[in-house]
């Protein structure tokens, strides 16, 4: 099994997906169908219930892919960057 390194932790795909789901929930982006992580390709795909949540996630993560503008899917090839961006945003929203 391949693991994802985040900070000083090693996470399996399901652990990383749960971590991301919790971060999204803190931010208020709870309406998604699935989170798929491929540690070998360092890729993540989140299928949202609506296009707006995919766009907000894209903005939070600093992704400017125009495909997200017309899709309910957020996809990128840098899982660690997504995790860091979501944690940062979650920490900021939790401190307000």
PDB file of C-alpha atoms in Angstrom:
ATOM      1  CA  UNK A   1       0.000   0.000   0.000  1.00  0.00           C
ATOM      2  CA  UNK A   2       1.267   3.455  -0.863  1.00  0.00           C
ATOM      3  CA  UNK A   3       1.032   6.228   1.665  1.00  0.00           C
ATOM      4  CA  UNK A   4       0.751   9.969   1.452  1.00  0.00           C
ATOM      5  CA  UNK A   5       3.114  12.055   3.568  1.00  0.00           C
ATOM      6  CA  UNK A   6       1.524  15.116   5.117  1.00  0.00           C
ATOM      7  CA  UNK A   7       3.512  16.969   7.718  1.00  0.00           C
ATOM      8  CA  UNK A   8       5.048  14.292   9.873  1.00  0.00           C
ATOM      9  CA  UNK A   9       2.252  11.779   9.248  1.00  0.00           C
ATOM     10  CA  UNK A  10       1.871   8.947   6.780  1.00  0.00           C
ATOM     11  CA  UNK A  11      -1.706   8.484   5.614  1.00  0.00           C
ATOM     12  CA  UNK A  12      -3.393   5.812   3.556  1.00  0.00           C
ATOM     13  CA  UNK A  13      -5.853   6.972   0.878  1.00  0.00           C
ATOM     14  CA  UNK A  14      -8.884   6.466   3.113  1.00  0.00           C
ATOM     15  CA  UNK A  15      -7.270   8.410   5.966  1.00  0.00           C
ATOM     16  CA  UNK A  16      -6.380  11.285   3.639  1.00  0.00           C
ATOM     17  CA  UNK A  17      -9.925  11.301   2.203  1.00  0.00           C
ATOM     18  CA  UNK A  18     -11.387  11.456   5.722  1.00  0.00           C
ATOM     19  CA  UNK A  19      -8.980  14.269   6.615  1.00  0.00           C
ATOM     20  CA  UNK A  20     -10.062  16.226   3.527  1.00  0.00           C
ATOM     21  CA  UNK A  21     -13.759  15.534   4.194  1.00  0.00           C
ATOM     22  CA  UNK A  22     -13.402  16.869   7.737  1.00  0.00           C
ATOM     23  CA  UNK A  23     -11.596  19.976   6.489  1.00  0.00           C
ATOM     24  CA  UNK A  24     -14.306  20.587   3.883  1.00  0.00           C
ATOM     25  CA  UNK A  25     -16.991  20.200   6.572  1.00  0.00           C
ATOM     26  CA  UNK A  26     -15.338  22.819   8.783  1.00  0.00           C
ATOM     27  CA  UNK A  27     -15.327  25.229   5.844  1.00  0.00           C
ATOM     28  CA  UNK A  28     -18.981  24.444   5.085  1.00  0.00           C
ATOM     29  CA  UNK A  29     -18.447  22.468   1.876  1.00  0.00           C
ATOM     30  CA  UNK A  30     -20.197  19.289   3.011  1.00  0.00           C
ATOM     31  CA  UNK A  31     -22.158  18.444  -0.119  1.00  0.00           C
ATOM     32  CA  UNK A  32     -19.994  16.084  -2.115  1.00  0.00           C
ATOM     33  CA  UNK A  33     -20.498  12.578  -3.434  1.00  0.00           C
ATOM     34  CA  UNK A  34     -16.977  11.185  -3.247  1.00  0.00           C
ATOM     35  CA  UNK A  35     -13.314  11.897  -2.665  1.00  0.00           C
ATOM     36  CA  UNK A  36     -10.887   9.769  -4.655  1.00  0.00           C
ATOM     37  CA  UNK A  37      -7.163   9.837  -3.959  1.00  0.00           C
ATOM     38  CA  UNK A  38      -4.453   8.073  -5.940  1.00  0.00           C
ATOM     39  CA  UNK A  39      -1.185   8.144  -3.994  1.00  0.00           C
ATOM     40  CA  UNK A  40       0.835   6.752  -6.900  1.00  0.00           C
ATOM     41  CA  UNK A  41      -0.232   9.618  -9.181  1.00  0.00           C
ATOM     42  CA  UNK A  42      -0.511  12.142  -6.305  1.00  0.00           C
ATOM     43  CA  UNK A  43      -3.974  13.018  -7.595  1.00  0.00           C
ATOM     44  CA  UNK A  44      -7.290  13.862  -5.995  1.00  0.00           C
ATOM     45  CA  UNK A  45     -10.795  14.088  -7.417  1.00  0.00           C
ATOM     46  CA  UNK A  46     -13.748  15.413  -5.447  1.00  0.00           C
ATOM     47  CA  UNK A  47     -17.219  15.034  -6.969  1.00  0.00           C
ATOM     48  CA  UNK A  48     -19.430  17.768  -5.519  1.00  0.00           C
ATOM     49  CA  UNK A  49     -23.218  17.986  -5.569  1.00  0.00           C
ATOM     50  CA  UNK A  50     -23.045  21.445  -7.105  1.00  0.00           C
ATOM     51  CA  UNK A  51     -20.777  23.496  -9.301  1.00  0.00           C
ATOM     52  CA  UNK A  52     -20.357  26.330  -6.797  1.00  0.00           C
ATOM     53  CA  UNK A  53     -18.691  24.108  -4.176  1.00  0.00           C
ATOM     54  CA  UNK A  54     -16.259  22.812  -6.788  1.00  0.00           C
ATOM     55  CA  UNK A  55     -15.437  26.408  -7.719  1.00  0.00           C
ATOM     56  CA  UNK A  56     -14.922  27.470  -4.090  1.00  0.00           C
ATOM     57  CA  UNK A  57     -12.621  24.499  -3.499  1.00  0.00           C
ATOM     58  CA  UNK A  58     -10.698  25.401  -6.628  1.00  0.00           C
ATOM     59  CA  UNK A  59     -10.233  28.968  -5.404  1.00  0.00           C
ATOM     60  CA  UNK A  60      -9.178  27.869  -1.904  1.00  0.00           C
ATOM     61  CA  UNK A  61      -6.611  25.498  -3.391  1.00  0.00           C
ATOM     62  CA  UNK A  62      -5.260  28.054  -5.850  1.00  0.00           C
ATOM     63  CA  UNK A  63      -6.273  26.047  -8.893  1.00  0.00           C
ATOM     64  CA  UNK A  64      -7.231  28.055 -11.958  1.00  0.00           C
ATOM     65  CA  UNK A  65      -8.362  25.205 -14.198  1.00  0.00           C
ATOM     66  CA  UNK A  66     -11.201  26.502 -16.352  1.00  0.00           C
ATOM     67  CA  UNK A  67     -12.791  23.017 -16.438  1.00  0.00           C
ATOM     68  CA  UNK A  68     -13.985  23.553 -12.862  1.00  0.00           C
ATOM     69  CA  UNK A  69     -16.034  26.538 -14.004  1.00  0.00           C
ATOM     70  CA  UNK A  70     -18.433  24.234 -15.829  1.00  0.00           C
ATOM     71  CA  UNK A  71     -18.138  21.103 -13.724  1.00  0.00           C
ATOM     72  CA  UNK A  72     -19.107  19.714 -10.338  1.00  0.00           C
ATOM     73  CA  UNK A  73     -15.717  18.015 -10.150  1.00  0.00           C
ATOM     74  CA  UNK A  74     -12.529  19.326  -8.561  1.00  0.00           C
ATOM     75  CA  UNK A  75      -9.384  17.528  -9.714  1.00  0.00           C
ATOM     76  CA  UNK A  76      -5.669  18.170  -9.306  1.00  0.00           C
ATOM     77  CA  UNK A  77      -2.353  16.364  -9.085  1.00  0.00           C
ATOM     78  CA  UNK A  78      -1.020  17.738  -5.819  1.00  0.00           C
ATOM     79  CA  UNK A  79      -2.808  16.142  -2.873  1.00  0.00           C
ATOM     80  CA  UNK A  80      -0.496  17.631  -0.241  1.00  0.00           C
ATOM     81  CA  UNK A  81      -1.133  21.169  -1.522  1.00  0.00           C
ATOM     82  CA  UNK A  82      -4.904  20.583  -1.403  1.00  0.00           C
ATOM     83  CA  UNK A  83      -4.664  19.277   2.156  1.00  0.00           C
ATOM     84  CA  UNK A  84      -2.529  22.226   3.254  1.00  0.00           C
ATOM     85  CA  UNK A  85      -4.851  24.782   1.634  1.00  0.00           C
ATOM     86  CA  UNK A  86      -7.967  23.234   3.168  1.00  0.00           C
ATOM     87  CA  UNK A  87      -6.390  22.995   6.628  1.00  0.00           C
ATOM     88  CA  UNK A  88      -5.274  26.610   6.428  1.00  0.00           C
ATOM     89  CA  UNK A  89      -8.752  27.739   5.404  1.00  0.00           C
ATOM     90  CA  UNK A  90     -10.410  25.549   8.063  1.00  0.00           C
ATOM     91  CA  UNK A  91      -8.149  26.955  10.777  1.00  0.00           C
ATOM     92  CA  UNK A  92      -8.939  30.502   9.688  1.00  0.00           C
ATOM     93  CA  UNK A  93     -12.693  29.877   9.650  1.00  0.00           C
ATOM     94  CA  UNK A  94     -12.566  28.101  13.027  1.00  0.00           C
ATOM     95  CA  UNK A  95     -10.820  31.062  14.643  1.00  0.00           C
ATOM     96  CA  UNK A  96     -13.498  33.559  13.568  1.00  0.00           C
TER      97      UNK A  96
END
